[in-house]
Short mmCIF file of C-alpha atoms in Angstrom, two decimals:
data_model
loop_
_atom_site.label_atom_id
_atom_site.label_comp_id
_atom_site.label_asym_id
_atom_site.label_seq_id
_atom_site.Cartn_x
_atom_site.Cartn_y
_atom_site.Cartn_z
CA UNK W 20 -8.63 1.57 -16.94
CA UNK W 21 -5.79 -0.74 -16.50
CA UNK W 22 -7.46 -3.89 -16.78
CA UNK W 23 -9.29 -2.87 -20.24
CA UNK W 24 -6.00 -1.40 -21.38
CA UNK W 25 -4.09 -5.17 -21.27
CA UNK W 26 -7.39 -6.68 -22.35
CA UNK W 27 -7.49 -5.11 -25.41
CA UNK W 28 -4.28 -5.14 -26.36
CA UNK W 29 -4.60 -9.26 -25.21
CA UNK W 30 -7.32 -9.52 -27.50
CA UNK W 31 -5.71 -7.07 -30.47
CA UNK W 32 -3.06 -9.69 -30.49
CA UNK W 33 -4.48 -13.02 -30.33
CA UNK W 34 -6.88 -11.80 -33.40
CA UNK W 35 -3.43 -10.81 -35.33
CA UNK W 36 -1.95 -14.03 -34.65
CA UNK W 37 -5.29 -16.25 -35.20
CA UNK W 38 -4.88 -14.42 -38.68
CA UNK W 39 -1.32 -15.10 -39.10
CA UNK W 40 -1.49 -18.45 -37.92
CA UNK W 41 -5.03 -19.79 -40.42
CA UNK W 42 -3.87 -17.36 -43.35
CA UNK W 43 -0.08 -17.14 -43.39
CA UNK W 44 0.77 -20.52 -41.77
CA UNK W 45 -1.87 -22.54 -42.80
CA UNK W 46 -3.45 -23.66 -39.34
CA UNK W 47 -6.15 -25.19 -39.16
CA UNK W 48 -9.73 -23.66 -37.48
CA UNK W 49 -11.29 -26.83 -36.09
CA UNK W 50 -7.75 -27.59 -34.30
CA UNK W 51 -8.17 -24.43 -32.17
CA UNK W 52 -10.48 -25.83 -29.88
CA UNK W 53 -8.37 -28.59 -29.13
CA UNK W 54 -5.01 -26.30 -28.55
CA UNK W 55 -7.02 -24.54 -25.87
CA UNK W 56 -7.73 -27.40 -23.59
CA UNK W 57 -4.23 -29.10 -24.20
CA UNK W 58 -3.02 -25.38 -23.09
CA UNK W 59 -5.72 -25.72 -20.30
CA UNK W 60 -3.78 -29.17 -19.64
CA UNK W 61 0.18 -27.46 -20.08
CA UNK W 62 -1.60 -24.61 -17.34
CA UNK W 63 -2.71 -27.69 -15.19
CA UNK W 64 1.05 -28.82 -14.96
CA UNK W 65 2.36 -25.54 -13.72
CA UNK W 66 -0.04 -25.77 -10.96
CA UNK W 67 1.11 -28.86 -9.70
CA UNK W 68 4.47 -27.96 -9.55
CA UNK W 69 3.88 -24.16 -8.01
CA UNK W 70 1.75 -25.85 -5.32
CA UNK W 71 4.84 -28.85 -4.77
CA UNK W 72 7.37 -26.24 -5.00
CA UNK W 73 4.94 -23.73 -1.91
CA UNK W 74 5.01 -27.00 0.04
CA UNK W 75 8.53 -28.20 -0.46
CA UNK W 76 9.84 -24.48 0.05
CA UNK W 77 7.65 -23.65 2.92
CA UNK W 78 8.32 -27.33 4.61
CA UNK W 79 12.08 -26.53 4.06
CA UNK W 80 11.96 -23.49 5.70
CA UNK W 81 10.08 -24.97 9.10
CA UNK W 82 12.27 -27.94 8.96
CA UNK W 83 15.34 -25.82 8.73
CA UNK W 84 13.55 -23.63 11.57
CA UNK W 85 13.32 -26.19 13.95
CA UNK W 86 16.08 -27.73 13.49
CA UNK W 87 18.79 -25.24 13.48
CA UNK W 88 16.99 -22.30 15.30
CA UNK W 89 17.93 -19.50 12.82
CA UNK W 90 14.83 -18.15 11.83
CA UNK W 91 14.26 -18.22 8.46
CA UNK W 92 11.05 -16.69 6.28
CA UNK W 93 8.17 -18.18 5.38
CA UNK W 94 7.56 -14.94 2.95
CA UNK W 95 10.34 -16.10 1.26
CA UNK W 96 8.40 -18.29 -1.08
CA UNK W 97 5.87 -15.47 -1.94
CA UNK W 98 8.00 -14.61 -4.82
CA UNK W 99 6.87 -14.22 -8.34
CA UNK W 100 9.68 -15.74 -9.95
CA UNK W 101 8.67 -19.26 -8.49
CA UNK W 102 5.40 -18.77 -10.38
CA UNK W 103 7.53 -18.35 -13.53
CA UNK W 104 9.72 -20.79 -13.09
CA UNK W 105 6.65 -23.90 -11.78
CA UNK W 106 5.91 -22.66 -15.61
CA UNK W 107 9.40 -22.99 -16.74
CA UNK W 108 9.63 -26.34 -15.31
CA UNK W 109 5.56 -27.62 -16.55
CA UNK W 110 7.00 -26.11 -20.30
CA UNK W 111 9.49 -28.01 -20.07
CA UNK W 112 7.99 -31.51 -18.79
CA UNK W 113 5.13 -30.82 -21.22
CA UNK W 114 7.56 -30.33 -24.68
CA UNK W 115 9.36 -33.53 -23.09
CA UNK W 116 6.46 -35.77 -22.84
CA UNK W 117 5.06 -34.82 -26.54
CA UNK W 118 8.67 -35.89 -27.77
CA UNK W 119 8.42 -39.66 -29.09
CA UNK W 120 9.21 -42.01 -26.65
CA UNK Q 272 -4.86 -35.43 -18.60
CA UNK Q 273 -8.69 -34.52 -17.33
CA UNK Q 274 -7.59 -33.41 -14.19
CA UNK Q 275 -4.95 -31.24 -15.17
CA UNK Q 276 -7.29 -29.54 -17.64
CA UNK Q 277 -9.45 -28.99 -14.67
CA UNK Q 278 -6.81 -28.28 -12.82
CA UNK Q 279 -5.00 -25.57 -15.18
CA UNK Q 280 -9.09 -24.28 -15.70
CA UNK Q 281 -9.42 -23.45 -11.89
CA UNK Q 282 -6.34 -22.06 -12.38
CA UNK Q 283 -6.62 -19.53 -15.20
CA UNK Q 284 -10.34 -18.86 -13.31
CA UNK Q 285 -8.54 -17.57 -10.47
CA UNK Q 286 -5.89 -15.42 -11.84
CA UNK Q 287 -8.50 -13.70 -14.09
CA UNK Q 288 -10.75 -13.10 -11.12
CA UNK Q 289 -7.62 -12.02 -9.55
CA UNK Q 290 -5.83 -9.92 -11.23
CA UNK Q 291 -9.29 -8.53 -13.05
CA UNK Q 292 -11.62 -8.24 -11.13
CA UNK Q 293 -12.16 -6.71 -7.35
CA UNK Q 294 -12.23 -10.05 -5.30
CA UNK Q 295 -9.08 -9.32 -3.70
CA UNK Q 296 -10.20 -5.56 -2.78
CA UNK Q 297 -12.84 -6.88 -1.52
CA UNK Q 298 -11.29 -9.34 0.88
CA UNK Q 299 -8.85 -6.80 2.19
CA UNK Q 300 -11.93 -4.35 2.92
CA UNK Q 301 -13.25 -7.09 4.33
CA UNK Q 302 -10.47 -8.85 6.42
CA UNK Q 303 -9.51 -5.17 7.93
CA UNK Q 304 -12.88 -4.84 9.45
CA UNK Q 305 -13.67 -1.01 10.86
CA UNK Q 306 -10.69 1.28 11.70
CA UNK Q 307 -11.84 2.28 15.73
CA UNK Q 308 -9.54 5.52 16.54
CA UNK Q 309 -9.68 5.98 20.04
CA UNK Q 310 -7.61 7.43 22.43
CA UNK Q 311 -4.88 4.62 23.77
CA UNK Q 312 -1.79 4.18 25.86
CA UNK Q 313 0.34 3.68 22.65
CA UNK Q 314 0.56 2.73 18.90
CA UNK Q 315 2.08 -0.40 18.06
CA UNK Q 316 3.46 -0.36 14.79
CA UNK Q 317 3.90 -3.91 13.86
CA UNK Q 318 6.82 -5.23 11.27
CA UNK Q 319 6.28 -6.30 8.12
CA UNK Q 320 9.03 -7.00 6.04
CA UNK Q 321 11.76 -5.77 7.55
CA UNK Q 322 14.64 -3.76 5.83
CA UNK Q 323 17.09 -4.22 3.18
CA UNK Q 324 20.43 -4.39 3.81
CA UNK Q 325 21.36 -0.50 3.18
CA UNK Q 326 18.22 -0.11 5.37
CA UNK Q 327 15.10 0.98 2.95
CA UNK Q 328 12.14 -0.15 4.84
CA UNK Q 329 10.08 -2.58 2.02
CA UNK Q 330 6.77 -0.96 0.87
CA UNK Q 331 4.54 -2.44 3.54
CA UNK Q 332 6.92 -1.27 6.28
CA UNK Q 333 7.04 2.10 5.35
CA UNK Q 334 3.28 2.13 5.07
CA UNK Q 335 2.98 0.93 8.56
CA UNK Q 336 4.83 3.43 9.93
CA UNK Q 337 3.99 6.54 8.29
CA UNK Q 338 -0.15 5.52 9.23
CA UNK Q 339 1.34 4.91 12.70
CA UNK Q 340 3.36 8.71 12.63
CA UNK Q 341 0.29 9.86 11.66
CA UNK Q 342 -2.02 8.64 14.28
CA UNK Q 343 0.88 9.67 16.82
CA UNK Q 344 0.24 13.44 14.82
CA UNK Q 345 -3.02 12.92 15.97
CA UNK Q 346 -2.35 12.62 19.77
CA UNK Q 347 -4.58 9.56 19.88
CA UNK Q 348 -1.28 8.23 22.26
CA UNK Q 349 1.72 9.48 23.91
CA UNK Q 350 3.86 6.11 22.44
CA UNK Q 351 5.10 5.15 19.17
CA UNK Q 352 5.98 1.49 19.55
CA UNK Q 353 7.76 -0.17 16.97
CA UNK Q 354 8.32 -3.66 16.33
CA UNK Q 355 10.13 -6.17 13.98
CA UNK Q 356 13.32 -7.72 12.88
CA UNK Q 357 16.23 -5.45 13.98
CA UNK Q 358 17.08 -3.40 11.17
CA UNK Q 359 13.25 -2.53 10.46
CA UNK Q 360 13.33 -1.63 14.32
CA UNK Q 361 16.55 0.71 13.10
CA UNK Q 362 15.20 1.91 10.28
CA UNK Q 363 11.97 3.21 11.25
CA UNK Q 364 13.41 5.02 14.25
CA UNK Q 365 15.14 6.93 12.41
CA UNK Q 366 12.58 7.58 9.84
CA UNK Q 367 10.26 8.85 12.29
CA UNK Q 368 12.77 10.68 14.44
CA UNK Q 369 13.10 12.59 10.69
CA UNK Q 370 9.14 13.21 11.16
CA UNK Q 371 9.52 14.93 14.42
CA UNK Q 372 8.38 12.51 16.76
CA UNK Q 373 10.26 13.18 19.91
CA UNK Q 374 13.11 10.18 20.84
CA UNK Q 375 10.98 10.04 24.29
CA UNK Q 376 7.87 8.83 22.63
CA UNK Q 377 9.31 6.25 20.41
CA UNK Q 378 9.86 2.48 22.31
CA UNK Q 379 11.01 -0.27 20.46
CA UNK Q 380 10.52 -3.97 21.41
CA UNK Q 381 13.30 -6.37 21.38
CA UNK Q 382 13.82 -8.08 17.99
CA UNK Q 383 10.99 -10.44 17.00
CA UNK Q 384 10.57 -12.51 13.50
CA UNK Q 385 7.33 -14.01 13.88
CA UNK Q 386 3.83 -12.47 14.73
CA UNK Q 387 4.02 -14.85 18.31
CA UNK Q 388 7.19 -13.43 18.64
CA UNK Q 389 5.97 -9.80 18.22
CA UNK Q 390 2.78 -10.08 20.50
CA UNK Q 391 5.21 -11.64 23.61
CA UNK Q 392 7.32 -9.15 23.21
CA UNK Q 393 5.05 -6.31 23.35
CA UNK Q 394 3.51 -8.16 26.41
CA UNK Q 395 6.55 -8.11 28.23
CA UNK Q 396 7.47 -4.14 26.93
CA UNK Q 397 4.11 -2.36 27.44
CA UNK Q 398 1.79 -4.38 30.04
CA UNK Q 399 4.02 -4.03 32.78
CA UNK Q 400 3.90 -0.40 31.78
CA UNK Q 401 0.48 -0.48 32.75
CA UNK Q 402 -0.04 0.43 28.85
CA UNK Q 403 -3.08 -2.08 27.51
CA UNK Q 404 -4.76 -0.20 25.45
CA UNK Q 405 -3.48 -0.20 22.20
CA UNK Q 406 -4.09 1.31 18.56
CA UNK Q 407 -2.58 -1.81 16.41
CA UNK Q 408 -1.31 -0.87 12.99
CA UNK Q 409 -0.98 -3.50 10.37
CA UNK Q 410 -1.98 -4.30 6.99
CA UNK Q 411 -5.74 -4.99 6.38
CA UNK Q 412 -5.28 -8.95 5.80
CA UNK Q 413 -3.14 -9.32 8.70
CA UNK Q 414 -5.37 -7.34 11.18
CA UNK Q 415 -7.56 -10.40 12.14
CA UNK Q 416 -4.53 -12.33 13.17
CA UNK Q 417 -2.07 -9.63 14.69
CA UNK Q 418 -5.64 -8.61 16.23
CA UNK Q 419 -6.30 -12.07 17.84
CA UNK Q 420 -2.61 -12.70 18.95
CA UNK Q 421 -2.53 -9.52 20.94
CA UNK Q 422 -5.91 -9.69 22.42
CA UNK Q 423 -4.45 -13.48 23.43
CA UNK Q 424 -1.90 -11.81 25.39
CA UNK Q 425 -3.84 -8.97 27.22
CA UNK Q 426 -3.80 -5.90 25.06
CA UNK Q 427 -7.08 -4.03 24.29
CA UNK Q 428 -7.17 -3.41 20.60
CA UNK Q 429 -8.47 -0.51 18.68
CA UNK Q 430 -7.57 -1.39 14.95
CA UNK Q 431 -6.06 1.17 12.82
CA UNK Q 432 -5.40 -0.48 9.37
CA UNK Q 433 -3.24 0.71 6.95
CA UNK Q 434 -5.23 1.87 3.36
CA UNK Q 435 -8.41 -0.43 3.22
CA UNK Q 436 -9.45 -0.08 -0.30
CA UNK Q 437 -6.42 -2.00 -1.93
CA UNK Q 438 -4.90 -1.67 -4.90
CA UNK Q 439 -6.21 -1.14 -9.11
CA UNK Q 440 -3.57 -2.18 -11.16
CA UNK Q 441 -4.20 -5.87 -12.09
CA UNK Q 442 -0.06 -6.64 -11.42
CA UNK Q 443 -0.57 -5.61 -8.09
CA UNK Q 444 -3.96 -7.16 -7.41
CA UNK Q 445 -2.65 -10.48 -8.07
CA UNK Q 446 -0.13 -9.74 -5.52
CA UNK Q 447 -2.87 -8.78 -3.10
CA UNK Q 448 -4.31 -11.59 -4.32
CA UNK Q 449 -1.72 -14.35 -3.30
CA UNK Q 450 -0.81 -12.35 0.39
CA UNK Q 451 -4.23 -13.24 1.37
CA UNK Q 452 -3.57 -16.45 0.50
CA UNK Q 453 -0.57 -16.66 2.69
CA UNK Q 454 -1.96 -15.04 5.08
CA UNK Q 455 -4.84 -17.26 5.48
CA UNK Q 456 -2.39 -20.41 5.48
CA UNK Q 457 -0.68 -18.60 8.49
CA UNK Q 458 -3.77 -17.95 10.03
CA UNK Q 459 -4.94 -21.57 10.05
CA UNK Q 460 -1.29 -22.63 10.40
CA UNK Q 461 -1.43 -21.07 14.04
CA UNK Q 462 -4.67 -22.17 14.33
CA UNK Q 463 -3.62 -25.69 14.29
CA UNK Q 464 -0.78 -24.95 16.35
CA UNK Q 465 -2.68 -23.28 18.96
CA UNK Q 466 -0.88 -19.80 19.07
CA UNK Q 467 -4.27 -18.75 18.03
#
């Protein structure tokens, strides 16, 4: 039920955004497919950041454990904020890449 | 660029499958296996997540200890063994006493921070007392690794996982999906390092 509710909300707001974008802002419908493809590339970048963050985090924790003998839990990296920060990292890099070189 | 798009599509599909389908629930139930609630020498509640600085147990630690109290109440074993970090054991002991489990039935291992350490601590604690048959309480996804480690040090293990149906909310399913990935990584790490 919760899944259906969330999907309905997102479908409704996406439809509303589509109407505003095409009728008020004047965006071309033909460009939507390209935009979605570009969004996938941005998501891919976020996945790369997330994987690297997880690998570096786990490596650091295991390294510190071995070097200091002090216990640090690997579960520290199992945190939703890491995914959000990875999205942010990808967004900044994506926007930076779009700017004139 | 093409590689990133493919990676993004895979990420999106995994996200949708984890959050909006019962995939994580099914994996959870599969990893739990069937509970075997046999009369045993001790109920062993493995540590999970410790306790906050104010002594409040994490959700998972709390679920496990409640399951342990439940099994003790059913008379399946005369001992309730609490494992985990020092703070977790302290908070759990306070809680189970509050539920009326007599102090004489509560046994605590020394503080342990990893599953391997827990298995070793419990071996030293229980096997010399002849307590070999244990009801093992752990989350469904942690049961295969926990069980294998306990059997490796010499216990006869009867699994008593906490509820295995899993959550129904998308966010909780997503969290469970992440936990499954981490548990499988831990399993692989233990295999590679020779702990399993």
